[in-house]
PDB file of C-alpha atoms in Angstrom:
ATOM      1  CA  GLU J  23       0.771 -17.121  -2.983  1.00 56.00           C
ATOM      2  CA  THR J  24       1.000 -13.583  -1.923  1.00 69.00           C
ATOM      3  CA  GLY J  25       2.504 -10.797  -4.565  1.00 89.00           C
ATOM      4  CA  VAL J  26       4.963  -7.944  -4.198  1.00 94.00           C
ATOM      5  CA  THR J  27       3.748  -6.418  -0.844  1.00 95.00           C
ATOM      6  CA  GLN J  28       5.093  -2.169  -0.781  1.00 97.00           C
ATOM      7  CA  SER J  29       5.021  -0.397   2.668  1.00 96.00           C
ATOM      8  CA  PRO J  30       4.651   2.637   3.510  1.00 96.00           C
ATOM      9  CA  THR J  31       2.511   2.950   0.883  1.00 95.00           C
ATOM     10  CA  HIS J  32       2.260   7.048   1.432  1.00 96.00           C
ATOM     11  CA  LEU J  33       5.074   9.431   2.319  1.00 96.00           C
ATOM     12  CA  ILE J  34       5.724  12.787   3.124  1.00 98.00           C
ATOM     13  CA  LYS J  35       9.438  14.034   3.909  1.00 98.00           C
ATOM     14  CA  THR J  36      11.550  17.104   3.889  1.00 98.00           C
ATOM     15  CA  ARG J  37      14.334  18.292   1.571  1.00 98.00           C
ATOM     16  CA  GLY J  38      17.382  16.762   3.017  1.00 98.00           C
ATOM     17  CA  GLN J  39      15.963  14.120   5.477  1.00 98.00           C
ATOM     18  CA  GLN J  40      16.355  10.505   4.374  1.00 98.00           C
ATOM     19  CA  VAL J  41      13.978   7.697   3.694  1.00 98.00           C
ATOM     20  CA  THR J  42      13.427   3.946   3.625  1.00 98.00           C
ATOM     21  CA  LEU J  43      11.470   1.770   1.463  1.00 98.00           C
ATOM     22  CA  ARG J  44      10.198  -1.958   2.330  1.00 98.00           C
ATOM     23  CA  CYS J  45       9.670  -4.273   0.052  1.00 97.00           C
ATOM     24  CA  SER J  46       8.218  -7.999   0.616  1.00 96.00           C
ATOM     25  CA  SER J  47       9.701 -10.423  -2.889  1.00 92.00           C
ATOM     26  CA  GLN J  48       6.636 -13.034  -4.349  1.00 90.00           C
ATOM     27  CA  SER J  49       7.319 -15.934  -2.137  1.00 87.00           C
ATOM     28  CA  GLY J  50       9.259 -18.140  -3.688  1.00 85.00           C
ATOM     29  CA  HIS J  51      10.965 -14.646  -5.964  1.00 89.00           C
ATOM     30  CA  ASN J  52      15.150 -13.757  -5.359  1.00 89.00           C
ATOM     31  CA  THR J  53      15.512 -10.719  -6.803  1.00 90.00           C
ATOM     32  CA  VAL J  54      14.337  -7.693  -6.416  1.00 93.00           C
ATOM     33  CA  SER J  55      14.660  -4.446  -9.188  1.00 94.00           C
ATOM     34  CA  TRP J  56      13.367  -0.303  -8.076  1.00 97.00           C
ATOM     35  CA  TYR J  57      12.062   1.802 -10.187  1.00 97.00           C
ATOM     36  CA  GLN J  58      10.988   4.985  -9.990  1.00 98.00           C
ATOM     37  CA  GLN J  59       7.995   6.871 -11.969  1.00 95.00           C
ATOM     38  CA  ALA J  60       7.812  10.231 -11.433  1.00 95.00           C
ATOM     39  CA  LEU J  61       4.442  11.997 -12.223  1.00 92.00           C
ATOM     40  CA  GLY J  62       3.243  11.686 -16.155  1.00 89.00           C
ATOM     41  CA  GLN J  63       6.941   9.505 -16.972  1.00 92.00           C
ATOM     42  CA  GLY J  64       7.536   6.174 -17.182  1.00 94.00           C
ATOM     43  CA  PRO J  65       9.276   3.657 -14.954  1.00 96.00           C
ATOM     44  CA  GLN J  66      13.322   3.559 -14.822  1.00 96.00           C
ATOM     45  CA  PHE J  67      15.623   1.617 -13.216  1.00 95.00           C
ATOM     46  CA  ILE J  68      16.977   2.093 -10.093  1.00 97.00           C
ATOM     47  CA  PHE J  69      19.028  -1.127  -9.292  1.00 95.00           C
ATOM     48  CA  GLN J  70      18.047  -4.899  -8.251  1.00 93.00           C
ATOM     49  CA  TYR J  71      19.535  -6.776  -6.309  1.00 93.00           C
ATOM     50  CA  TYR J  72      19.658 -10.900  -6.917  1.00 89.00           C
ATOM     51  CA  ARG J  73      20.658 -12.772  -3.230  1.00 88.00           C
ATOM     52  CA  GLU J  74      21.550 -10.103  -1.379  1.00 91.00           C
ATOM     53  CA  GLU J  75      23.739  -8.648  -3.708  1.00 92.00           C
ATOM     54  CA  GLU J  76      23.301  -5.726  -5.847  1.00 92.00           C
ATOM     55  CA  ASN J  77      23.065  -7.151 -10.224  1.00 88.00           C
ATOM     56  CA  GLY J  78      22.592  -3.522 -12.187  1.00 89.00           C
ATOM     57  CA  ARG J  79      22.523  -0.261 -11.560  1.00 93.00           C
ATOM     58  CA  GLY J  80      20.602   2.800 -13.065  1.00 92.00           C
ATOM     59  CA  ASN J  81      21.542   6.110 -13.880  1.00 93.00           C
ATOM     60  CA  PHE J  82      20.900   7.532 -10.221  1.00 97.00           C
ATOM     61  CA  PRO J  83      23.196   8.775  -8.434  1.00 97.00           C
ATOM     62  CA  PRO J  84      24.980   7.668  -5.087  1.00 96.00           C
ATOM     63  CA  ARG J  85      22.564   8.543  -2.579  1.00 98.00           C
ATOM     64  CA  PHE J  86      20.240   6.153  -4.120  1.00 98.00           C
ATOM     65  CA  SER J  87      21.256   3.037  -1.857  1.00 97.00           C
ATOM     66  CA  GLY J  88      19.384  -0.163  -1.702  1.00 96.00           C
ATOM     67  CA  LEU J  89      19.488  -3.831   0.970  1.00 96.00           C
ATOM     68  CA  GLN J  90      18.384  -7.271   0.832  1.00 95.00           C
ATOM     69  CA  PHE J  91      17.537  -9.731   3.260  1.00 94.00           C
ATOM     70  CA  PRO J  92      18.221 -13.305   3.603  1.00 92.00           C
ATOM     71  CA  ASN J  93      14.635 -14.142   3.243  1.00 90.00           C
ATOM     72  CA  TYR J  94      15.125 -11.755  -0.257  1.00 91.00           C
ATOM     73  CA  SER J  95      12.899  -8.711   1.183  1.00 94.00           C
ATOM     74  CA  SER J  96      13.971  -4.999   0.668  1.00 96.00           C
ATOM     75  CA  GLU J  97      15.451  -1.418   1.047  1.00 97.00           C
ATOM     76  CA  LEU J  98      15.546   0.958  -1.180  1.00 98.00           C
ATOM     77  CA  ASN J  99      17.265   4.594   0.827  1.00 98.00           C
ATOM     78  CA  VAL J 100      17.310   8.080   0.250  1.00 98.00           C
ATOM     79  CA  ASN J 101      19.772  10.106   1.354  1.00 97.00           C
ATOM     80  CA  ALA J 102      19.268  13.610   1.443  1.00 98.00           C
ATOM     81  CA  LEU J 103      15.977  13.919  -0.161  1.00 98.00           C
ATOM     82  CA  GLU J 104      15.326  16.222  -3.161  1.00 98.00           C
ATOM     83  CA  LEU J 105      12.081  17.761  -4.550  1.00 97.00           C
ATOM     84  CA  ASP J 106      13.017  15.564  -7.997  1.00 97.00           C
ATOM     85  CA  ASP J 107      12.796  12.942  -6.506  1.00 98.00           C
ATOM     86  CA  SER J 108       8.958  13.008  -5.696  1.00 98.00           C
ATOM     87  CA  ALA J 109       7.905  10.361  -7.081  1.00 97.00           C
ATOM     88  CA  LEU J 110       5.910   6.822  -7.695  1.00 96.00           C
ATOM     89  CA  TYR J 111       8.497   3.595  -6.173  1.00 97.00           C
ATOM     90  CA  LEU J 112       7.361   0.465  -7.863  1.00 96.00           C
ATOM     91  CA  CYS J 113       9.320  -2.568  -6.367  1.00 96.00           C
ATOM     92  CA  ALA J 114       9.179  -5.992  -8.628  1.00 94.00           C
ATOM     93  CA  SER J 115       9.781  -9.388  -7.935  1.00 92.00           C
ATOM     94  CA  SER J 116      11.434 -12.157 -10.108  1.00 87.00           C
ATOM     95  CA  PRO J 117      12.144 -16.210  -9.836  1.00 83.00           C
ATOM     96  CA  THR J 118      15.341 -15.276 -11.461  1.00 71.00           C
ATOM     97  CA  THR J 119      17.376 -12.275 -12.991  1.00 65.00           C
ATOM     98  CA  ASN J 120      16.553 -12.229 -16.001  1.00 64.00           C
ATOM     99  CA  THR J 121      12.309 -13.443 -16.243  1.00 70.00           C
ATOM    100  CA  GLU J 122       9.166 -11.602 -15.731  1.00 80.00           C
ATOM    101  CA  ALA J 123       9.724  -9.162 -12.936  1.00 87.00           C
ATOM    102  CA  PHE J 124       5.787  -9.131 -10.855  1.00 90.00           C
ATOM    103  CA  PHE J 125       5.449  -5.368  -9.663  1.00 93.00           C
ATOM    104  CA  GLY J 126       4.076  -3.932  -6.644  1.00 94.00           C
ATOM    105  CA  GLN J 127       1.339  -1.267  -5.907  1.00 94.00           C
ATOM    106  CA  GLY J 128       4.343   1.493  -5.830  1.00 95.00           C
ATOM    107  CA  THR J 129       5.092   3.796  -2.480  1.00 96.00           C
ATOM    108  CA  ARG J 130       3.939   7.768  -3.734  1.00 96.00           C
ATOM    109  CA  LEU J 131       6.783   9.829  -1.760  1.00 98.00           C
ATOM    110  CA  THR J 132       6.482  13.547  -1.603  1.00 98.00           C
ATOM    111  CA  VAL J 133       8.974  15.879  -0.630  1.00 98.00           C
ATOM    112  CA  VAL J 134       8.345  19.515   0.472  1.00 97.00           C
TER     113      VAL J 134
ATOM    114  CA  ALA R  13      21.822   2.868 -24.791  1.00 72.00           C
ATOM    115  CA  GLN R  14      19.030   1.575 -25.410  1.00 82.00           C
ATOM    116  CA  SER R  15      15.642   3.845 -25.872  1.00 92.00           C
ATOM    117  CA  VAL R  16      11.442   3.599 -26.712  1.00 96.00           C
ATOM    118  CA  THR R  17       8.810   5.702 -28.371  1.00 96.00           C
ATOM    119  CA  GLN R  18       5.242   5.406 -26.951  1.00 97.00           C
ATOM    120  CA  LEU R  19       4.305   7.813 -30.033  1.00 90.00           C
ATOM    121  CA  ASP R  20       0.855   8.949 -28.575  1.00 95.00           C
ATOM    122  CA  SER R  21       0.064   9.964 -25.342  1.00 95.00           C
ATOM    123  CA  GLN R  22      -3.275   9.900 -24.865  1.00 97.00           C
ATOM    124  CA  VAL R  23      -5.332   7.595 -26.763  1.00 98.00           C
ATOM    125  CA  PRO R  24      -9.188   8.823 -26.422  1.00 97.00           C
ATOM    126  CA  VAL R  25     -11.383   5.720 -28.107  1.00 97.00           C
ATOM    127  CA  PHE R  26     -15.503   4.779 -28.174  1.00 97.00           C
ATOM    128  CA  GLU R  27     -16.138   2.050 -25.596  1.00 97.00           C
ATOM    129  CA  GLU R  28     -16.654  -1.699 -28.287  1.00 97.00           C
ATOM    130  CA  ALA R  29     -14.193   0.289 -30.699  1.00 98.00           C
ATOM    131  CA  PRO R  30     -10.718  -1.060 -32.060  1.00 98.00           C
ATOM    132  CA  VAL R  31      -7.236  -0.266 -30.570  1.00 98.00           C
ATOM    133  CA  GLU R  32      -3.199   0.543 -31.556  1.00 97.00           C
ATOM    134  CA  LEU R  33      -1.130   2.047 -29.333  1.00 98.00           C
ATOM    135  CA  ARG R  34       2.012   2.518 -31.512  1.00 97.00           C
ATOM    136  CA  CYS R  35       5.569   1.710 -29.923  1.00 97.00           C
ATOM    137  CA  ASN R  36       9.009   2.001 -31.269  1.00 97.00           C
ATOM    138  CA  TYR R  37      12.396   0.972 -29.982  1.00 95.00           C
ATOM    139  CA  SER R  38      15.546   1.381 -30.958  1.00 93.00           C
ATOM    140  CA  SER R  39      18.685  -0.642 -29.967  1.00 89.00           C
ATOM    141  CA  SER R  40      21.912  -1.982 -31.133  1.00 86.00           C
ATOM    142  CA  VAL R  41      21.116  -5.532 -30.072  1.00 86.00           C
ATOM    143  CA  SER R  42      18.375  -7.759 -29.203  1.00 87.00           C
ATOM    144  CA  VAL R  43      15.682  -7.285 -26.951  1.00 89.00           C
ATOM    145  CA  TYR R  44      12.113  -9.360 -25.374  1.00 91.00           C
ATOM    146  CA  LEU R  45       9.618  -6.351 -25.605  1.00 93.00           C
ATOM    147  CA  PHE R  46       7.131  -6.393 -22.821  1.00 94.00           C
ATOM    148  CA  TRP R  47       3.365  -3.814 -22.872  1.00 97.00           C
ATOM    149  CA  TYR R  48       2.203  -3.212 -19.275  1.00 96.00           C
ATOM    150  CA  VAL R  49      -0.899  -1.712 -18.085  1.00 97.00           C
ATOM    151  CA  GLN R  50      -1.148   0.159 -15.188  1.00 95.00           C
ATOM    152  CA  TYR R  51      -4.375   1.645 -13.825  1.00 92.00           C
ATOM    153  CA  PRO R  52      -4.845   4.278 -10.723  1.00 87.00           C
ATOM    154  CA  ASN R  53      -3.016   4.769  -7.688  1.00 81.00           C
ATOM    155  CA  GLN R  54      -1.617   0.693  -8.267  1.00 85.00           C
ATOM    156  CA  GLY R  55       1.801  -1.145  -9.977  1.00 88.00           C
ATOM    157  CA  LEU R  56       1.576  -2.395 -13.231  1.00 93.00           C
ATOM    158  CA  GLN R  57       0.719  -6.033 -14.429  1.00 94.00           C
ATOM    159  CA  LEU R  58       2.316  -7.614 -17.347  1.00 93.00           C
ATOM    160  CA  LEU R  59      -0.394  -8.018 -20.550  1.00 95.00           C
ATOM    161  CA  LEU R  60       2.190  -9.915 -23.119  1.00 94.00           C
ATOM    162  CA  LYS R  61       5.576 -10.184 -23.593  1.00 93.00           C
ATOM    163  CA  TYR R  62       7.182 -11.280 -26.524  1.00 92.00           C
ATOM    164  CA  LEU R  63      10.656 -13.279 -26.038  1.00 89.00           C
ATOM    165  CA  SER R  64      11.306 -15.650 -29.622  1.00 87.00           C
ATOM    166  CA  GLY R  65       9.404 -17.260 -31.661  1.00 88.00           C
ATOM    167  CA  SER R  66       5.656 -16.673 -33.408  1.00 90.00           C
ATOM    168  CA  THR R  67       6.083 -12.206 -33.627  1.00 91.00           C
ATOM    169  CA  LEU R  68       2.133 -11.957 -32.818  1.00 96.00           C
ATOM    170  CA  VAL R  69       1.957 -12.399 -29.134  1.00 96.00           C
ATOM    171  CA  LYS R  70      -1.211 -12.039 -26.734  1.00 96.00           C
ATOM    172  CA  GLY R  71      -1.957 -11.671 -24.162  1.00 95.00           C
ATOM    173  CA  ILE R  72      -4.646 -10.943 -21.204  1.00 94.00           C
ATOM    174  CA  ASN R  73      -7.944  -8.945 -21.763  1.00 93.00           C
ATOM    175  CA  GLY R  74      -7.933  -9.807 -25.525  1.00 96.00           C
ATOM    176  CA  PHE R  75      -5.273  -8.246 -25.707  1.00 97.00           C
ATOM    177  CA  GLU R  76      -2.022  -9.172 -28.620  1.00 97.00           C
ATOM    178  CA  ALA R  77       0.251  -7.285 -29.763  1.00 97.00           C
ATOM    179  CA  GLU R  78       2.942  -7.605 -32.753  1.00 96.00           C
ATOM    180  CA  PHE R  79       6.503  -7.170 -32.901  1.00 95.00           C
ATOM    181  CA  ASN R  80       7.753  -5.521 -36.232  1.00 94.00           C
ATOM    182  CA  LYS R  81      12.386  -5.725 -36.607  1.00 91.00           C
ATOM    183  CA  SER R  82      12.318  -3.775 -39.436  1.00 92.00           C
ATOM    184  CA  GLN R  83       9.985  -1.545 -38.668  1.00 92.00           C
ATOM    185  CA  THR R  84      11.780  -1.957 -34.888  1.00 94.00           C
ATOM    186  CA  SER R  85       7.626  -1.591 -33.575  1.00 95.00           C
ATOM    187  CA  PHE R  86       5.301  -3.899 -30.899  1.00 97.00           C
ATOM    188  CA  HIS R  87       2.599  -2.030 -31.292  1.00 97.00           C
ATOM    189  CA  LEU R  88      -0.752  -3.130 -28.812  1.00 98.00           C
ATOM    190  CA  ARG R  89      -4.302  -3.597 -29.889  1.00 98.00           C
ATOM    191  CA  LYS R  90      -7.800  -5.114 -29.226  1.00 98.00           C
ATOM    192  CA  PRO R  91     -10.411  -5.570 -31.598  1.00 97.00           C
ATOM    193  CA  SER R  92     -13.117  -4.496 -29.127  1.00 97.00           C
ATOM    194  CA  VAL R  93     -12.547  -2.464 -25.918  1.00 97.00           C
ATOM    195  CA  HIS R  94     -13.891  -1.911 -22.617  1.00 97.00           C
ATOM    196  CA  ILE R  95     -15.466   0.757 -19.884  1.00 96.00           C
ATOM    197  CA  SER R  96     -12.868  -0.877 -17.888  1.00 95.00           C
ATOM    198  CA  ASP R  97      -9.587  -0.794 -19.850  1.00 97.00           C
ATOM    199  CA  THR R  98      -8.290   2.859 -19.640  1.00 97.00           C
ATOM    200  CA  ALA R  99      -5.727   3.034 -17.810  1.00 97.00           C
ATOM    201  CA  GLU R 100      -2.113   3.644 -18.814  1.00 97.00           C
ATOM    202  CA  TYR R 101      -0.258   1.546 -21.109  1.00 98.00           C
ATOM    203  CA  PHE R 102       3.876   1.153 -20.645  1.00 97.00           C
ATOM    204  CA  CYS R 103       5.811  -0.101 -23.444  1.00 97.00           C
ATOM    205  CA  ALA R 104       9.203  -1.723 -21.725  1.00 95.00           C
ATOM    206  CA  VAL R 105      12.313  -3.496 -23.964  1.00 92.00           C
ATOM    207  CA  SER R 106      14.898  -5.470 -22.215  1.00 89.00           C
ATOM    208  CA  GLU R 107      18.464  -6.393 -23.786  1.00 84.00           C
ATOM    209  CA  VAL R 108      18.709  -9.877 -24.521  1.00 80.00           C
ATOM    210  CA  ASP R 109      22.081 -10.247 -22.397  1.00 76.00           C
ATOM    211  CA  SER R 110      21.012  -8.123 -19.660  1.00 72.00           C
ATOM    212  CA  SER R 111      17.120  -8.154 -19.264  1.00 66.00           C
ATOM    213  CA  TYR R 112      17.805  -7.604 -15.568  1.00 76.00           C
ATOM    214  CA  LYS R 113      16.763  -3.638 -16.919  1.00 86.00           C
ATOM    215  CA  LEU R 114      13.265  -3.266 -18.621  1.00 91.00           C
ATOM    216  CA  ILE R 115      13.235   0.540 -20.197  1.00 93.00           C
ATOM    217  CA  PHE R 116       9.925   2.192 -19.738  1.00 96.00           C
ATOM    218  CA  GLY R 117       8.538   4.452 -22.587  1.00 96.00           C
ATOM    219  CA  SER R 118       7.254   7.312 -21.959  1.00 96.00           C
ATOM    220  CA  GLY R 119       3.561   5.836 -21.114  1.00 97.00           C
ATOM    221  CA  THR R 120       0.016   6.144 -23.378  1.00 98.00           C
ATOM    222  CA  ARG R 121      -3.296   7.311 -21.509  1.00 97.00           C
ATOM    223  CA  LEU R 122      -6.168   5.023 -23.339  1.00 98.00           C
ATOM    224  CA  LEU R 123      -9.754   6.408 -22.036  1.00 97.00           C
ATOM    225  CA  VAL R 124     -12.925   4.627 -23.321  1.00 97.00           C
ATOM    226  CA  ARG R 125     -15.723   6.238 -23.792  1.00 96.00           C
ATOM    227  CA  PRO R 126     -19.413   5.116 -23.317  1.00 95.00           C
TER     228      PRO R 126
END
């Protein structure tokens, strides 16, 4: 059974650019959640997608957007990158919306 | 609004000694409770969870936690730690009625010394 995979593992972007992070959910999982983990802090919920629809959103500005595809993989897009967007971005998949979340290894984004 | 407080940012302990990592939460509604572990350069792995029933929850790697509703606490314990337990530990809560969203504490770094 393949777990949650994220790509790329590391990324360096310049302030003002746009970035797309990708996540493949675990087999059989139809729900994907995204979290931002700044250095030395706990993860913060960005949003969740269930069957291609946004199912809940945390306190993040609209320049953070997402997408879920028919195969339940997902993308996180961030526009107009700011230095404070530098963080580890974690994707988690679940069999349904309110069950245990299985996390990927994350994408480390550095904005310079 | 919910919040999670992990009272210790770092806990140093000698190998084979017992350890307790503290977690307190604040919520006006019923919650589910979780402990996750994060090893360097990795994602989060679920150690254990409390959904309902017995307040003493046993997890993987010999960890256990006790839910105390009156104290709004969910402390993590292990009777004898190993060097390999060195990692960051996160306590998290979610509302029963909107459990898609996990609220995490700031983490406790467990440092096990030989």
